[in-house]
Short mmCIF file of C-alpha atoms in Angstrom, two decimals:
data_model
loop_
_atom_site.label_atom_id
_atom_site.label_comp_id
_atom_site.label_asym_id
_atom_site.label_seq_id
_atom_site.Cartn_x
_atom_site.Cartn_y
_atom_site.Cartn_z
CA UNK A 230 0.00 0.00 0.00
CA UNK A 231 2.87 2.39 0.81
CA UNK A 232 4.40 1.73 -2.62
CA UNK A 233 1.06 2.56 -4.26
CA UNK A 234 0.83 5.85 -2.36
CA UNK A 235 4.38 6.79 -3.33
CA UNK A 236 3.60 5.99 -6.98
CA UNK A 237 0.53 8.22 -6.83
CA UNK A 238 2.39 11.11 -5.19
CA UNK A 239 5.46 10.97 -7.43
CA UNK A 240 3.76 10.95 -10.84
CA UNK A 241 5.74 13.38 -12.95
CA UNK A 242 4.40 16.47 -14.64
CA UNK A 243 4.84 16.86 -18.37
CA UNK A 244 7.09 19.55 -19.80
CA UNK A 245 5.68 22.95 -18.86
CA UNK A 246 2.88 21.58 -16.65
CA UNK A 247 2.60 23.22 -13.23
CA UNK A 248 0.85 22.07 -10.05
CA UNK A 249 0.29 24.12 -6.91
CA UNK A 250 -2.13 24.42 -3.99
CA UNK A 251 -4.22 27.44 -3.03
CA UNK A 252 -6.65 28.26 -0.24
CA UNK A 253 -10.07 29.70 -1.09
CA UNK A 254 -12.96 30.79 1.16
CA UNK A 255 -14.70 27.74 2.61
CA UNK A 256 -18.34 26.87 3.06
CA UNK A 257 -18.54 27.90 6.71
CA UNK A 258 -17.88 31.53 7.72
CA UNK A 259 -14.18 32.06 8.32
CA UNK A 260 -13.19 28.66 6.97
CA UNK A 261 -10.96 27.80 4.02
CA UNK A 262 -10.81 25.07 1.39
CA UNK A 263 -7.63 23.78 -0.17
CA UNK A 264 -7.63 23.32 -3.92
CA UNK A 265 -4.91 21.95 -6.19
CA UNK A 266 -4.49 23.55 -9.61
CA UNK A 267 -2.82 21.70 -12.47
CA UNK A 268 -2.13 23.76 -15.58
CA UNK A 269 -0.48 22.30 -18.70
CA UNK A 270 1.63 24.41 -21.04
CA UNK A 271 0.21 26.14 -24.10
CA UNK A 272 -3.34 26.81 -22.91
CA UNK A 273 -5.35 29.67 -24.44
CA UNK A 274 -6.04 32.83 -22.43
CA UNK A 275 -9.46 31.51 -21.33
CA UNK A 276 -8.94 27.78 -20.89
CA UNK A 277 -11.51 25.07 -20.09
CA UNK A 278 -11.56 23.89 -16.48
CA UNK A 279 -12.29 20.50 -14.92
CA UNK A 280 -13.06 20.20 -11.21
CA UNK A 281 -12.05 16.82 -9.78
CA UNK A 282 -13.60 15.30 -6.65
CA UNK A 283 -11.54 12.53 -5.05
CA UNK A 284 -12.88 9.26 -3.71
CA UNK A 285 -12.39 7.44 -0.41
CA UNK A 286 -15.87 6.48 0.72
CA UNK A 287 -16.50 10.01 2.05
CA UNK A 288 -14.38 9.16 5.12
CA UNK A 289 -10.87 9.04 3.64
CA UNK A 290 -8.80 10.21 0.69
CA UNK A 291 -7.06 13.46 -0.20
CA UNK A 292 -5.78 15.44 -3.15
CA UNK A 293 -2.73 13.21 -3.62
CA UNK A 294 -4.64 10.12 -4.69
CA UNK A 295 -5.88 11.82 -7.87
CA UNK A 296 -2.58 13.39 -8.97
CA UNK A 297 -1.96 10.86 -11.75
CA UNK A 298 -5.47 11.09 -13.14
CA UNK A 299 -5.66 14.85 -12.95
CA UNK A 300 -2.29 15.41 -14.60
CA UNK A 301 -3.37 13.04 -17.38
CA UNK A 302 -6.67 14.85 -17.93
CA UNK A 303 -5.02 18.27 -17.79
CA UNK A 304 -2.44 17.33 -20.41
CA UNK A 305 -4.69 15.20 -22.64
CA UNK A 306 -7.64 17.58 -22.88
CA UNK A 307 -5.84 20.09 -22.38
CA UNK A 308 -7.50 22.01 -19.55
CA UNK A 309 -6.92 23.47 -16.12
CA UNK A 310 -7.76 20.73 -13.61
CA UNK A 311 -8.69 21.82 -10.09
CA UNK A 312 -9.20 19.29 -7.30
CA UNK A 313 -10.91 20.13 -4.01
CA UNK A 314 -10.05 18.83 -0.54
CA UNK A 315 -13.55 18.69 0.93
CA UNK A 316 -14.16 17.92 4.60
CA UNK A 317 -14.25 14.19 5.20
CA UNK A 318 -17.39 12.72 6.74
CA UNK A 319 -17.50 12.13 10.47
CA UNK A 320 -20.33 12.07 12.97
CA UNK A 321 -19.53 15.73 13.60
CA UNK A 322 -19.46 16.63 9.87
CA UNK A 323 -21.95 14.31 8.18
CA UNK A 324 -23.38 14.82 4.74
CA UNK A 325 -24.12 17.37 3.21
CA UNK A 326 -20.91 19.09 4.40
CA UNK A 327 -18.95 17.31 1.66
CA UNK A 328 -21.41 18.30 -1.07
CA UNK A 329 -21.49 21.90 0.11
CA UNK A 330 -17.69 22.10 0.02
CA UNK A 331 -17.68 20.83 -3.56
CA UNK A 332 -20.39 23.34 -4.49
CA UNK A 333 -18.36 26.12 -2.87
CA UNK A 334 -15.30 25.18 -4.91
CA UNK A 335 -17.31 24.85 -8.13
CA UNK A 336 -18.96 28.26 -7.74
CA UNK A 337 -15.59 29.79 -6.83
CA UNK A 338 -14.20 28.44 -10.12
CA UNK A 339 -17.15 29.89 -12.00
CA UNK A 340 -16.95 33.30 -10.33
CA UNK A 341 -13.15 33.59 -10.19
CA UNK A 342 -12.22 31.84 -13.43
CA UNK A 343 -10.23 34.80 -14.71
CA UNK A 344 -7.91 34.61 -11.68
CA UNK A 345 -6.55 31.26 -12.84
CA UNK A 346 -6.93 31.81 -16.58
CA UNK A 347 -10.13 29.77 -16.93
CA UNK A 348 -13.32 30.11 -18.93
CA UNK A 349 -16.44 30.23 -16.70
CA UNK A 350 -18.56 28.94 -19.60
CA UNK A 351 -16.45 25.78 -19.96
CA UNK A 352 -16.35 23.95 -16.63
CA UNK A 353 -16.57 20.17 -16.28
CA UNK A 354 -16.82 17.93 -13.21
CA UNK A 355 -15.04 14.60 -12.72
CA UNK A 356 -15.26 12.31 -9.71
CA UNK A 357 -14.29 8.76 -8.80
CA UNK A 358 -16.04 6.39 -6.38
CA UNK A 359 -17.42 8.62 -3.59
CA UNK A 360 -16.22 11.52 -5.72
CA UNK A 361 -18.49 10.19 -8.45
CA UNK A 362 -21.39 10.17 -5.99
CA UNK A 363 -20.61 13.77 -5.05
CA UNK A 364 -20.27 14.75 -8.72
CA UNK A 365 -23.70 13.33 -9.52
CA UNK A 366 -25.23 14.89 -6.40
CA UNK A 367 -23.63 18.24 -7.16
CA UNK A 368 -25.06 18.25 -10.68
CA UNK A 369 -28.52 17.56 -9.27
CA UNK A 370 -28.11 20.28 -6.64
CA UNK A 371 -26.95 22.87 -9.19
CA UNK A 372 -29.93 22.00 -11.38
CA UNK A 373 -32.39 22.27 -8.52
CA UNK A 374 -30.97 25.61 -7.36
CA UNK A 375 -30.85 27.12 -10.84
CA UNK A 376 -27.07 27.52 -10.65
CA UNK A 377 -24.67 27.16 -13.60
CA UNK A 378 -24.47 23.57 -14.79
CA UNK A 379 -21.20 21.96 -15.90
CA UNK A 380 -20.54 21.24 -19.56
CA UNK A 381 -20.02 17.56 -18.68
CA UNK A 382 -20.18 15.47 -15.51
CA UNK A 383 -17.99 12.35 -15.50
CA UNK A 384 -18.79 9.66 -12.93
CA UNK A 385 -16.01 7.08 -12.54
CA UNK A 386 -17.18 3.95 -10.66
CA UNK A 387 -19.74 5.96 -8.65
CA UNK A 388 -21.76 4.81 -5.66
CA UNK A 389 -25.36 5.89 -6.30
CA UNK A 390 -27.66 3.79 -4.14
CA UNK A 391 -27.80 1.81 -0.90
CA UNK A 392 -30.02 -0.77 -2.58
CA UNK A 393 -28.82 -4.30 -3.21
CA UNK A 394 -27.74 -5.07 -6.79
CA UNK A 395 -26.54 -8.15 -8.63
CA UNK A 396 -22.99 -6.78 -8.81
CA UNK A 397 -22.92 -6.24 -5.03
CA UNK A 398 -24.05 -9.81 -4.54
CA UNK A 399 -21.44 -11.06 -7.01
CA UNK A 400 -18.43 -9.02 -5.89
CA UNK A 401 -19.11 -7.99 -2.29
CA UNK A 402 -19.31 -4.54 -0.74
CA UNK A 403 -15.80 -3.17 -1.30
CA UNK A 404 -14.35 -5.46 1.35
CA UNK A 405 -16.75 -4.57 4.19
CA UNK A 406 -18.97 -7.09 5.97
CA UNK A 407 -22.61 -6.27 5.38
CA UNK A 408 -23.22 -5.10 8.96
CA UNK A 409 -20.21 -2.77 9.00
CA UNK A 410 -21.09 -1.45 5.56
CA UNK A 411 -24.58 -0.35 6.51
CA UNK A 412 -23.55 0.95 9.94
CA UNK A 413 -20.88 3.12 8.34
CA UNK A 414 -23.17 4.30 5.55
CA UNK A 415 -25.84 5.29 8.08
CA UNK A 416 -23.37 7.43 10.05
CA UNK A 417 -22.20 9.18 6.87
CA UNK A 418 -25.42 9.82 5.04
CA UNK A 419 -28.08 10.16 7.72
CA UNK A 420 -28.57 13.67 9.05
CA UNK A 421 -28.22 14.19 12.84
CA UNK A 422 -31.99 14.58 13.14
CA UNK A 423 -32.52 11.14 11.63
CA UNK A 424 -33.89 12.29 8.29
CA UNK A 425 -33.74 9.71 5.47
CA UNK A 426 -30.95 9.60 2.91
CA UNK A 427 -30.98 12.59 0.56
CA UNK A 428 -30.86 11.98 -3.17
CA UNK A 429 -27.96 14.43 -3.27
CA UNK A 430 -26.03 11.76 -1.32
CA UNK A 431 -27.42 8.79 -3.24
CA UNK A 432 -28.49 10.24 -6.63
CA UNK A 433 -30.23 7.08 -7.81
CA UNK A 434 -33.03 7.96 -5.38
CA UNK A 435 -33.87 11.07 -7.42
CA UNK A 436 -37.06 10.36 -9.35
CA UNK A 437 -36.69 13.19 -11.89
CA UNK A 438 -33.41 13.32 -13.82
CA UNK A 439 -34.66 15.67 -16.53
CA UNK A 440 -32.86 18.89 -17.46
CA UNK A 441 -29.47 17.69 -16.27
CA UNK A 442 -26.29 18.48 -18.17
CA UNK A 443 -24.50 15.81 -20.28
CA UNK A 444 -23.02 12.90 -18.32
CA UNK A 445 -20.39 10.23 -18.90
CA UNK A 446 -20.46 7.15 -16.66
CA UNK A 447 -17.56 4.73 -16.42
CA UNK A 448 -18.03 1.43 -14.59
CA UNK A 449 -15.72 -1.54 -14.04
CA UNK A 450 -16.82 -5.05 -14.97
CA UNK A 451 -15.89 -6.59 -11.60
CA UNK A 452 -16.90 -3.64 -9.41
CA UNK A 453 -19.61 -4.11 -6.76
CA UNK A 454 -20.90 -0.66 -7.83
CA UNK A 455 -21.14 -1.60 -11.52
CA UNK A 456 -24.89 -2.13 -11.79
CA UNK A 457 -25.97 1.08 -10.09
CA UNK A 458 -23.80 3.05 -12.50
CA UNK A 459 -25.31 1.27 -15.50
CA UNK A 460 -28.84 1.71 -14.17
CA UNK A 461 -28.30 5.42 -13.55
CA UNK A 462 -26.93 5.87 -17.06
CA UNK A 463 -29.98 4.14 -18.50
CA UNK A 464 -32.30 6.40 -16.51
CA UNK A 465 -30.43 9.49 -17.66
CA UNK A 466 -30.89 8.43 -21.28
CA UNK A 467 -34.59 7.78 -20.68
CA UNK A 468 -34.88 11.29 -19.20
CA UNK A 469 -33.39 12.78 -22.36
CA UNK A 470 -29.99 13.60 -20.83
CA UNK A 471 -27.06 13.14 -23.25
CA UNK A 472 -25.15 10.25 -21.69
CA UNK A 473 -22.13 8.08 -22.50
CA UNK A 474 -21.61 4.67 -20.93
CA UNK A 475 -18.30 2.79 -20.71
CA UNK A 476 -17.78 -0.55 -18.98
CA UNK A 477 -14.06 -1.16 -18.47
CA UNK A 478 -13.38 -4.89 -18.97
CA UNK A 479 -11.84 -7.31 -16.45
CA UNK A 480 -11.10 -4.73 -13.74
CA UNK A 481 -12.59 -3.82 -10.39
CA UNK A 482 -13.20 -0.72 -8.31
CA UNK A 483 -10.41 1.85 -8.35
CA UNK A 484 -8.70 0.53 -11.47
CA UNK A 485 -8.08 4.07 -12.76
CA UNK A 486 -5.98 5.30 -9.84
CA UNK A 487 -2.59 4.25 -11.26
CA UNK A 488 -1.03 4.13 -14.70
CA UNK A 489 -1.78 1.07 -16.83
CA UNK A 490 -2.74 0.56 -20.51
CA UNK A 491 -6.48 0.32 -19.85
CA UNK A 492 -6.39 3.37 -17.59
CA UNK A 493 -4.62 5.41 -20.26
CA UNK A 494 -7.22 4.32 -22.82
CA UNK A 495 -10.09 5.32 -20.49
CA UNK A 496 -8.48 8.68 -19.72
CA UNK A 497 -8.06 9.40 -23.42
CA UNK A 498 -11.78 8.74 -23.86
CA UNK A 499 -12.71 10.98 -20.94
CA UNK A 500 -10.48 13.75 -22.30
CA UNK A 501 -12.08 13.40 -25.73
CA UNK A 502 -15.52 13.71 -24.17
CA UNK A 503 -14.53 16.86 -22.32
CA UNK A 504 -13.12 18.26 -25.57
CA UNK A 505 -16.41 17.61 -27.33
CA UNK A 506 -18.52 19.30 -24.66
CA UNK A 507 -16.08 22.22 -24.44
CA UNK A 508 -16.45 22.76 -28.20
CA UNK A 509 -12.80 21.88 -28.86
CA UNK A 510 -11.51 20.09 -31.94
CA UNK A 511 -11.15 16.31 -31.72
CA UNK A 512 -7.55 15.47 -30.86
CA UNK A 513 -5.44 12.57 -32.09
CA UNK A 514 -3.56 10.75 -29.33
#
């Protein structure tokens, strides 16, 4: 595990690509959020932007685990990629604190795009695992609040429902015994007053998916979360939402964290989809 973390942290930037951290105003008064900005060389004056939301089951993870992916997307698209270090879920900071932090970062990008050389009309969202859940929930929240929608939302192996599925039965629950899984989920997603799970936390519970922005959903063939991603994609299509679906073969949850041939192929496809929705020319890789 330590070797994996060192691989993730040490992924090298391409020639001319820069990466640095900044602090922006946080969701709560007086608080701050850390964001990481990756900017490849040769971008136009007003460049497209992609906001990345890391995974970790809401209770773990940080900006480092997405360095490889975000550098790849920044250089392949090319675009400014900004990742957000949202507050992790605890009993003291349950959902929706994580969603609100991501919304805060997204609206900051929209309102302050010129400060980092970005185009406020060309913002995408990308999230993996719990980050995919937050990306889907954020898109729903922005729609419901009448706030600017992203050009494209990419959900990579997202968790979208607490319901049982065939893939959960086949492949387990990401290594957790059933009792621990549901106890942990309840502490994360249930509000302190005992209200039921919000569809911003588990987007598959939203009955009306109309009027959402374009989506791309990537699932892994051997992932316990595979079926909920496929079902959500099907519902988006039925609701008239432009949607792409990709099932990565012979891999399980988290396959896209480190460099491998299939991961590079998937990232090229994601970058091409962002290019399309940003109105950029198709690029040969």
